[in-house]
Tab-separated table of C-alpha atoms in Angstrom:
chain	number	residue	atom	x	y	z
A	11	MET	CA	136.185	-5.003	1.594
A	12	ASP	CA	137.141	-8.557	0.686
A	13	GLY	CA	135.030	-8.775	-2.481
A	14	SER	CA	132.550	-11.202	-0.918
A	15	THR	CA	130.047	-8.457	-0.215
A	16	SER	CA	127.352	-8.168	-2.858
A	17	PRO	CA	123.986	-6.435	-3.049
A	18	ALA	CA	122.367	-9.809	-2.410
A	19	THR	CA	124.332	-10.341	0.800
A	20	THR	CA	124.348	-6.857	2.312
A	21	GLY	CA	120.830	-7.118	3.720
A	22	HIS	CA	119.554	-3.908	2.115
A	23	PRO	CA	117.551	-3.355	-1.089
A	24	MET	CA	119.808	-0.772	-2.739
A	25	ILE	CA	122.298	-1.377	-5.547
A	26	MET	CA	124.659	0.969	-7.346
A	27	ALA	CA	123.983	1.405	-11.081
A	28	ASN	CA	127.481	0.297	-12.033
A	29	ARG	CA	126.787	-3.049	-10.351
A	30	VAL	CA	123.605	-3.521	-12.368
A	31	THR	CA	125.265	-3.026	-15.746
A	32	SER	CA	126.751	-6.256	-17.079
A	33	THR	CA	124.520	-8.297	-14.758
A	34	PRO	CA	123.339	-11.430	-16.582
A	35	VAL	CA	119.693	-11.920	-17.499
A	36	PHE	CA	118.073	-15.357	-17.672
A	37	ASN	CA	114.687	-16.637	-18.784
A	38	ARG	CA	112.521	-18.790	-16.479
A	39	GLU	CA	114.065	-21.949	-17.934
A	40	GLY	CA	117.479	-20.792	-16.717
A	41	ASP	CA	118.925	-19.924	-20.137
A	42	HIS	CA	121.298	-16.969	-20.189
A	43	ILE	CA	119.696	-14.566	-22.666
A	44	GLY	CA	121.817	-11.436	-22.340
A	45	HIS	CA	123.009	-8.802	-19.922
A	46	ILE	CA	122.005	-5.361	-18.745
A	47	ASP	CA	123.879	-2.816	-20.811
A	48	ASN	CA	122.477	0.343	-19.261
A	49	LEU	CA	119.594	1.846	-17.331
A	50	SER	CA	117.038	4.430	-18.375
A	51	ILE	CA	116.176	6.664	-15.422
A	52	ASP	CA	113.316	9.152	-15.314
A	53	LYS	CA	114.887	12.595	-14.758
A	54	VAL	CA	112.055	13.886	-12.578
A	55	SER	CA	111.143	10.894	-10.394
A	56	GLY	CA	114.585	9.306	-10.308
A	57	GLN	CA	112.995	5.895	-10.902
A	58	VAL	CA	114.557	3.340	-13.226
A	59	THR	CA	112.114	2.958	-16.102
A	60	TYR	CA	113.934	0.525	-18.384
A	61	ALA	CA	116.806	-1.875	-18.159
A	62	ILE	CA	118.543	-1.798	-21.521
A	63	LEU	CA	119.092	-5.465	-22.323
A	64	SER	CA	121.831	-6.412	-24.762
A	65	PHE	CA	122.045	-9.710	-26.581
A	66	GLY	CA	122.868	-11.139	-29.966
A	67	GLY	CA	126.160	-9.433	-30.737
A	68	PHE	CA	129.800	-10.371	-30.568
A	69	LEU	CA	132.060	-8.064	-28.573
A	70	GLY	CA	129.370	-5.389	-28.683
A	71	ILE	CA	129.140	-5.456	-32.481
A	72	GLY	CA	125.721	-6.139	-33.948
A	73	ASP	CA	123.990	-6.450	-30.622
A	74	LYS	CA	120.462	-5.209	-30.263
A	75	LEU	CA	119.493	-3.060	-27.323
A	76	HIS	CA	116.069	-3.860	-25.938
A	77	PRO	CA	114.506	-1.446	-23.438
A	78	LEU	CA	112.833	-3.811	-20.991
A	79	PRO	CA	110.458	-2.392	-18.376
A	80	TRP	CA	112.331	-2.490	-15.073
A	81	ASP	CA	109.409	-4.091	-13.262
A	82	ARG	CA	109.676	-7.132	-15.561
A	83	LEU	CA	113.019	-8.084	-13.985
A	84	GLU	CA	113.253	-10.200	-10.857
A	85	TYR	CA	116.617	-10.340	-9.111
A	86	GLN	CA	117.568	-13.851	-8.015
A	87	PRO	CA	120.587	-13.932	-5.693
A	88	GLU	CA	121.307	-17.609	-6.384
A	89	LYS	CA	121.828	-16.732	-10.061
A	90	ALA	CA	123.564	-13.431	-9.284
A	91	GLY	CA	121.358	-12.118	-12.062
A	92	TYR	CA	117.928	-11.095	-13.181
A	93	VAL	CA	115.178	-13.357	-14.495
A	94	VAL	CA	112.469	-12.377	-16.982
A	95	SER	CA	109.364	-14.288	-18.005
A	96	LEU	CA	110.234	-13.947	-21.669
A	97	SER	CA	111.833	-16.297	-24.153
A	98	LYS	CA	114.654	-15.320	-26.483
A	99	GLU	CA	112.075	-15.311	-29.271
A	100	ASP	CA	109.875	-12.877	-27.310
A	101	LEU	CA	112.832	-10.562	-26.818
A	102	LYS	CA	113.947	-10.826	-30.438
A	103	ALA	CA	110.470	-9.664	-31.476
A	104	ALA	CA	110.457	-6.824	-28.909
A	105	PRO	CA	111.165	-3.217	-29.894
A	106	ALA	CA	114.897	-2.651	-30.167
A	107	LEU	CA	117.199	0.297	-30.620
A	108	THR	CA	120.671	0.634	-32.029
A	109	ARG	CA	123.344	2.046	-29.746
A	110	GLU	CA	123.274	5.256	-31.797
A	111	ASP	CA	119.474	5.512	-31.458
A	112	LEU	CA	119.779	5.079	-27.732
A	113	GLU	CA	122.530	7.669	-27.320
A	114	THR	CA	120.887	10.306	-29.509
A	115	LEU	CA	117.269	9.280	-28.954
A	116	GLY	CA	117.184	9.131	-32.742
A	117	ALA	CA	114.490	6.476	-32.535
A	118	GLY	CA	111.978	9.295	-32.231
A	119	PRO	CA	109.447	10.060	-29.532
A	120	ASP	CA	107.178	7.091	-30.314
A	121	TRP	CA	109.557	4.340	-29.174
A	122	ARG	CA	108.228	4.446	-25.593
A	123	ASP	CA	104.687	3.875	-26.898
A	124	ASP	CA	105.930	0.918	-28.963
A	125	ILE	CA	107.572	-0.589	-25.878
A	126	ALA	CA	104.484	0.020	-23.727
A	127	ALA	CA	102.241	-1.608	-26.339
A	128	TYR	CA	104.547	-4.636	-26.736
A	129	TYR	CA	104.742	-5.323	-23.002
A	130	GLY	CA	101.039	-4.573	-22.395
A	131	MET	CA	101.668	-1.478	-20.306
A	132	GLY	CA	99.574	1.675	-20.253
A	133	PRO	CA	100.472	4.520	-22.604
A	134	ALA	CA	103.916	5.974	-22.037
A	135	ILE	CA	104.164	9.453	-20.574
């Protein structure tokens, strides 16, 4: 493979998770607002539930991790990244987790409800 093959150019809708992480995220105005740090995948259905968006830190220190509903992201090949209809201010106000909370789920069981309420989704299951 010569490196020119990308998920946007392969002609199929699948992408490997390791290609999603570190993908840039932009708002509708074209501003780079962060990158995808990780994915949250439902164990039973296998569906990606959240993209864990990282922004605001320096070299991974002090960054906030924002679980963003996967269906809020739109992949745009010309940007080689995802676009969300949210401003930086919207994301700063969104529910966020620390890296430790995310790894240990120390945020408690209610964080999914907080995310669902913020993004106007139905109750989390």
